[in-house]
Amino acid sequence: MATTLTREQLTADLTNMAQSAPSVDDLMTDIVGRLQQYLPRYHWVGFYMIEKSMMPGVDPVLVLGPYVGAPTEHTRIPLNQGICGAAVTSGNTVVVDDVSSDPRYLACSLETKSEIVVPIRVRGEIVGELDIDSHESAAFGDEDRRFCEFCARLVGEYLERTT
Ligand code: SME
């Protein structure tokens, strides 16, 4: 049987990793790997970070960073598209219990049934997000929301310390 860890165990583990990670990419890679490996309903786990263009008039876009799971065609997402865009523009965690009934949903995998997207803030400004898809409907409850917000905060605080 696959090994699973509790969110409490992962919280302690990831807190230590955030203290010693050599770069934010390493930290994000550790987070996506741990979550996907140890939490059974977390089938696709990835980060999108906001890329701002230097060109005037060119809108910012979400760019896929470290992820684990099936490859996705959605490697660059405009902020006015998808559940990913909605989390940035609303500034809130978005939980969708049934992606097939949400018109904002950009499909990545036919297997995906539910999704959670959590914004990452650095000194109050949203710089990216943590996105998780599950093959189970309504996979993400309040504890998952708190845990995913903790993971997003780890990345935001790391960036606050280092940039
Ligand atoms: N489903 C997302 C797109 C990204 S994939 O889930 C990896 C959305 O609707 O924005």
PDB file of N, CA and C in Angstrom, residues 45-82:
ATOM      1  N   VAL A  45      -0.388  18.427  -8.736  1.00  0.00           N
ATOM      2  CA  VAL A  45      -0.028  19.505  -7.806  1.00  0.00           C
ATOM      3  C   VAL A  45       1.010  20.388  -8.492  1.00  0.00           C
ATOM      4  N   GLY A  46       0.708  21.674  -8.616  1.00  0.00           N
ATOM      5  CA  GLY A  46       1.669  22.541  -9.303  1.00  0.00           C
ATOM      6  C   GLY A  46       1.567  23.986  -8.867  1.00  0.00           C
ATOM      7  N   PHE A  47       2.599  24.732  -9.196  1.00  0.00           N
ATOM      8  CA  PHE A  47       2.620  26.171  -8.960  1.00  0.00           C
ATOM      9  C   PHE A  47       2.523  26.909 -10.287  1.00  0.00           C
ATOM     10  N   TYR A  48       1.769  27.991 -10.282  1.00  0.00           N
ATOM     11  CA  TYR A  48       1.806  28.968 -11.375  1.00  0.00           C
ATOM     12  C   TYR A  48       2.293  30.278 -10.777  1.00  0.00           C
ATOM     13  N   MET A  49       3.229  30.933 -11.450  1.00  0.00           N
ATOM     14  CA  MET A  49       3.732  32.216 -10.965  1.00  0.00           C
ATOM     15  C   MET A  49       3.389  33.302 -11.992  1.00  0.00           C
ATOM     16  N   ILE A  50       3.118  34.504 -11.489  1.00  0.00           N
ATOM     17  CA  ILE A  50       2.724  35.599 -12.380  1.00  0.00           C
ATOM     18  C   ILE A  50       3.956  36.176 -13.062  1.00  0.00           C
ATOM     19  N   GLU A  51       3.865  36.254 -14.382  1.00  0.00           N
ATOM     20  CA  GLU A  51       4.929  36.902 -15.163  1.00  0.00           C
ATOM     21  C   GLU A  51       4.391  38.238 -15.659  1.00  0.00           C
ATOM     22  N   LYS A  52       5.111  39.298 -15.276  1.00  0.00           N
ATOM     23  CA  LYS A  52       4.702  40.628 -15.732  1.00  0.00           C
ATOM     24  C   LYS A  52       5.560  40.995 -16.930  1.00  0.00           C
ATOM     25  N   SER A  53       4.907  41.505 -17.968  1.00  0.00           N
ATOM     26  CA  SER A  53       5.682  41.883 -19.154  1.00  0.00           C
ATOM     27  C   SER A  53       6.312  43.253 -18.963  1.00  0.00           C
ATOM     28  N   MET A  54       7.493  43.434 -19.553  1.00  0.00           N
ATOM     29  CA  MET A  54       8.139  44.758 -19.588  1.00  0.00           C
ATOM     30  C   MET A  54       7.475  45.636 -20.652  1.00  0.00           C
ATOM     31  N   MET A  55       6.775  44.983 -21.578  1.00  0.00           N
ATOM     32  CA  MET A  55       6.180  45.719 -22.701  1.00  0.00           C
ATOM     33  C   MET A  55       4.910  46.423 -22.232  1.00  0.00           C
ATOM     34  N   PRO A  56       4.782  47.717 -22.495  1.00  0.00           N
ATOM     35  CA  PRO A  56       3.548  48.395 -22.096  1.00  0.00           C
ATOM     36  C   PRO A  56       2.349  47.795 -22.823  1.00  0.00           C
ATOM     37  N   GLY A  57       1.240  47.644 -22.092  1.00  0.00           N
ATOM     38  CA  GLY A  57       0.015  47.143 -22.710  1.00  0.00           C
ATOM     39  C   GLY A  57      -0.080  45.630 -22.770  1.00  0.00           C
ATOM     40  N   VAL A  58       0.987  44.936 -22.379  1.00  0.00           N
ATOM     41  CA  VAL A  58       0.912  43.462 -22.385  1.00  0.00           C
ATOM     42  C   VAL A  58       0.537  42.989 -20.985  1.00  0.00           C
ATOM     43  N   ASP A  59      -0.575  42.253 -20.893  1.00  0.00           N
ATOM     44  CA  ASP A  59      -1.108  41.854 -19.589  1.00  0.00           C
ATOM     45  C   ASP A  59      -0.241  40.777 -18.933  1.00  0.00           C
ATOM     46  N   PRO A  60      -0.226  40.765 -17.590  1.00  0.00           N
ATOM     47  CA  PRO A  60       0.480  39.688 -16.902  1.00  0.00           C
ATOM     48  C   PRO A  60      -0.179  38.333 -17.172  1.00  0.00           C
ATOM     49  N   VAL A  61       0.591  37.276 -16.988  1.00  0.00           N
ATOM     50  CA  VAL A  61       0.091  35.939 -17.276  1.00  0.00           C
ATOM     51  C   VAL A  61       0.623  34.977 -16.206  1.00  0.00           C
ATOM     52  N   LEU A  62      -0.148  33.919 -15.930  1.00  0.00           N
ATOM     53  CA  LEU A  62       0.316  32.870 -15.008  1.00  0.00           C
ATOM     54  C   LEU A  62       1.150  31.859 -15.796  1.00  0.00           C
ATOM     55  N   VAL A  63       2.352  31.584 -15.313  1.00  0.00           N
ATOM     56  CA  VAL A  63       3.257  30.657 -16.014  1.00  0.00           C
ATOM     57  C   VAL A  63       3.476  29.432 -15.128  1.00  0.00           C
ATOM     58  N   LEU A  64       3.320  28.262 -15.722  1.00  0.00           N
ATOM     59  CA  LEU A  64       3.477  27.010 -14.971  1.00  0.00           C
ATOM     60  C   LEU A  64       4.911  26.866 -14.462  1.00  0.00           C
ATOM     61  N   GLY A  65       5.030  26.576 -13.178  1.00  0.00           N
ATOM     62  CA  GLY A  65       6.333  26.317 -12.555  1.00  0.00           C
ATOM     63  C   GLY A  65       6.438  24.838 -12.213  1.00  0.00           C
ATOM     64  N   PRO A  66       7.105  24.507 -11.100  1.00  0.00           N
ATOM     65  CA  PRO A  66       7.234  23.109 -10.716  1.00  0.00           C
ATOM     66  C   PRO A  66       5.864  22.454 -10.534  1.00  0.00           C
ATOM     67  N   TYR A  67       5.716  21.230 -11.068  1.00  0.00           N
ATOM     68  CA  TYR A  67       4.470  20.491 -10.893  1.00  0.00           C
ATOM     69  C   TYR A  67       4.752  18.999 -10.934  1.00  0.00           C
ATOM     70  N   VAL A  68       3.811  18.217 -10.408  1.00  0.00           N
ATOM     71  CA  VAL A  68       3.860  16.762 -10.488  1.00  0.00           C
ATOM     72  C   VAL A  68       2.478  16.292 -10.911  1.00  0.00           C
ATOM     73  N   GLY A  69       2.427  15.409 -11.900  1.00  0.00           N
ATOM     74  CA  GLY A  69       1.159  14.900 -12.412  1.00  0.00           C
ATOM     75  C   GLY A  69       1.207  14.883 -13.920  1.00  0.00           C
ATOM     76  N   ALA A  70       0.042  14.656 -14.523  1.00  0.00           N
ATOM     77  CA  ALA A  70       0.003  14.555 -15.979  1.00  0.00           C
ATOM     78  C   ALA A  70       0.401  15.884 -16.615  1.00  0.00           C
ATOM     79  N   PRO A  71       1.139  15.845 -17.732  1.00  0.00           N
ATOM     80  CA  PRO A  71       1.482  17.093 -18.415  1.00  0.00           C
ATOM     81  C   PRO A  71       0.206  17.845 -18.803  1.00  0.00           C
ATOM     82  N   THR A  72       0.263  19.180 -18.747  1.00  0.00           N
ATOM     83  CA  THR A  72      -0.903  20.003 -19.086  1.00  0.00           C
ATOM     84  C   THR A  72      -0.562  20.928 -20.249  1.00  0.00           C
ATOM     85  N   GLU A  73      -1.575  21.175 -21.087  1.00  0.00           N
ATOM     86  CA  GLU A  73      -1.350  22.149 -22.169  1.00  0.00           C
ATOM     87  C   GLU A  73      -1.436  23.585 -21.635  1.00  0.00           C
ATOM     88  N   HIS A  74      -1.963  23.735 -20.393  1.00  0.00           N
ATOM     89  CA  HIS A  74      -2.145  25.085 -19.855  1.00  0.00           C
ATOM     90  C   HIS A  74      -0.879  25.531 -19.126  1.00  0.00           C
ATOM     91  N   THR A  75       0.122  25.904 -19.914  1.00  0.00           N
ATOM     92  CA  THR A  75       1.391  26.319 -19.319  1.00  0.00           C
ATOM     93  C   THR A  75       1.439  27.837 -19.121  1.00  0.00           C
ATOM     94  N   ARG A  76       0.572  28.568 -19.814  1.00  0.00           N
ATOM     95  CA  ARG A  76       0.474  30.026 -19.643  1.00  0.00           C
ATOM     96  C   ARG A  76      -1.013  30.373 -19.628  1.00  0.00           C
ATOM     97  N   ILE A  77      -1.481  30.961 -18.528  1.00  0.00           N
ATOM     98  CA  ILE A  77      -2.918  31.235 -18.367  1.00  0.00           C
ATOM     99  C   ILE A  77      -3.125  32.731 -18.122  1.00  0.00           C
ATOM    100  N   PRO A  78      -3.859  33.408 -19.015  1.00  0.00           N
ATOM    101  CA  PRO A  78      -4.188  34.814 -18.762  1.00  0.00           C
ATOM    102  C   PRO A  78      -5.008  34.952 -17.478  1.00  0.00           C
ATOM    103  N   LEU A  79      -4.881  36.095 -16.805  1.00  0.00           N
ATOM    104  CA  LEU A  79      -5.536  36.260 -15.501  1.00  0.00           C
ATOM    105  C   LEU A  79      -7.064  36.287 -15.605  1.00  0.00           C
ATOM    106  N   ASN A  80      -7.574  36.489 -16.820  1.00  0.00           N
ATOM    107  CA  ASN A  80      -9.047  36.492 -16.969  1.00  0.00           C
ATOM    108  C   ASN A  80      -9.574  35.127 -17.408  1.00  0.00           C
ATOM    109  N   GLN A  81      -8.744  34.087 -17.286  1.00  0.00           N
ATOM    110  CA  GLN A  81      -9.198  32.746 -17.695  1.00  0.00           C
ATOM    111  C   GLN A  81      -9.000  31.715 -16.595  1.00  0.00           C
ATOM    112  N   GLY A  82      -9.908  30.732 -16.592  1.00  0.00           N
ATOM    113  CA  GLY A  82      -9.731  29.557 -15.735  1.00  0.00           C
ATOM    114  C   GLY A  82     -10.014  29.820 -14.262  1.00  0.00           C
TER     115      GLY A  82
END
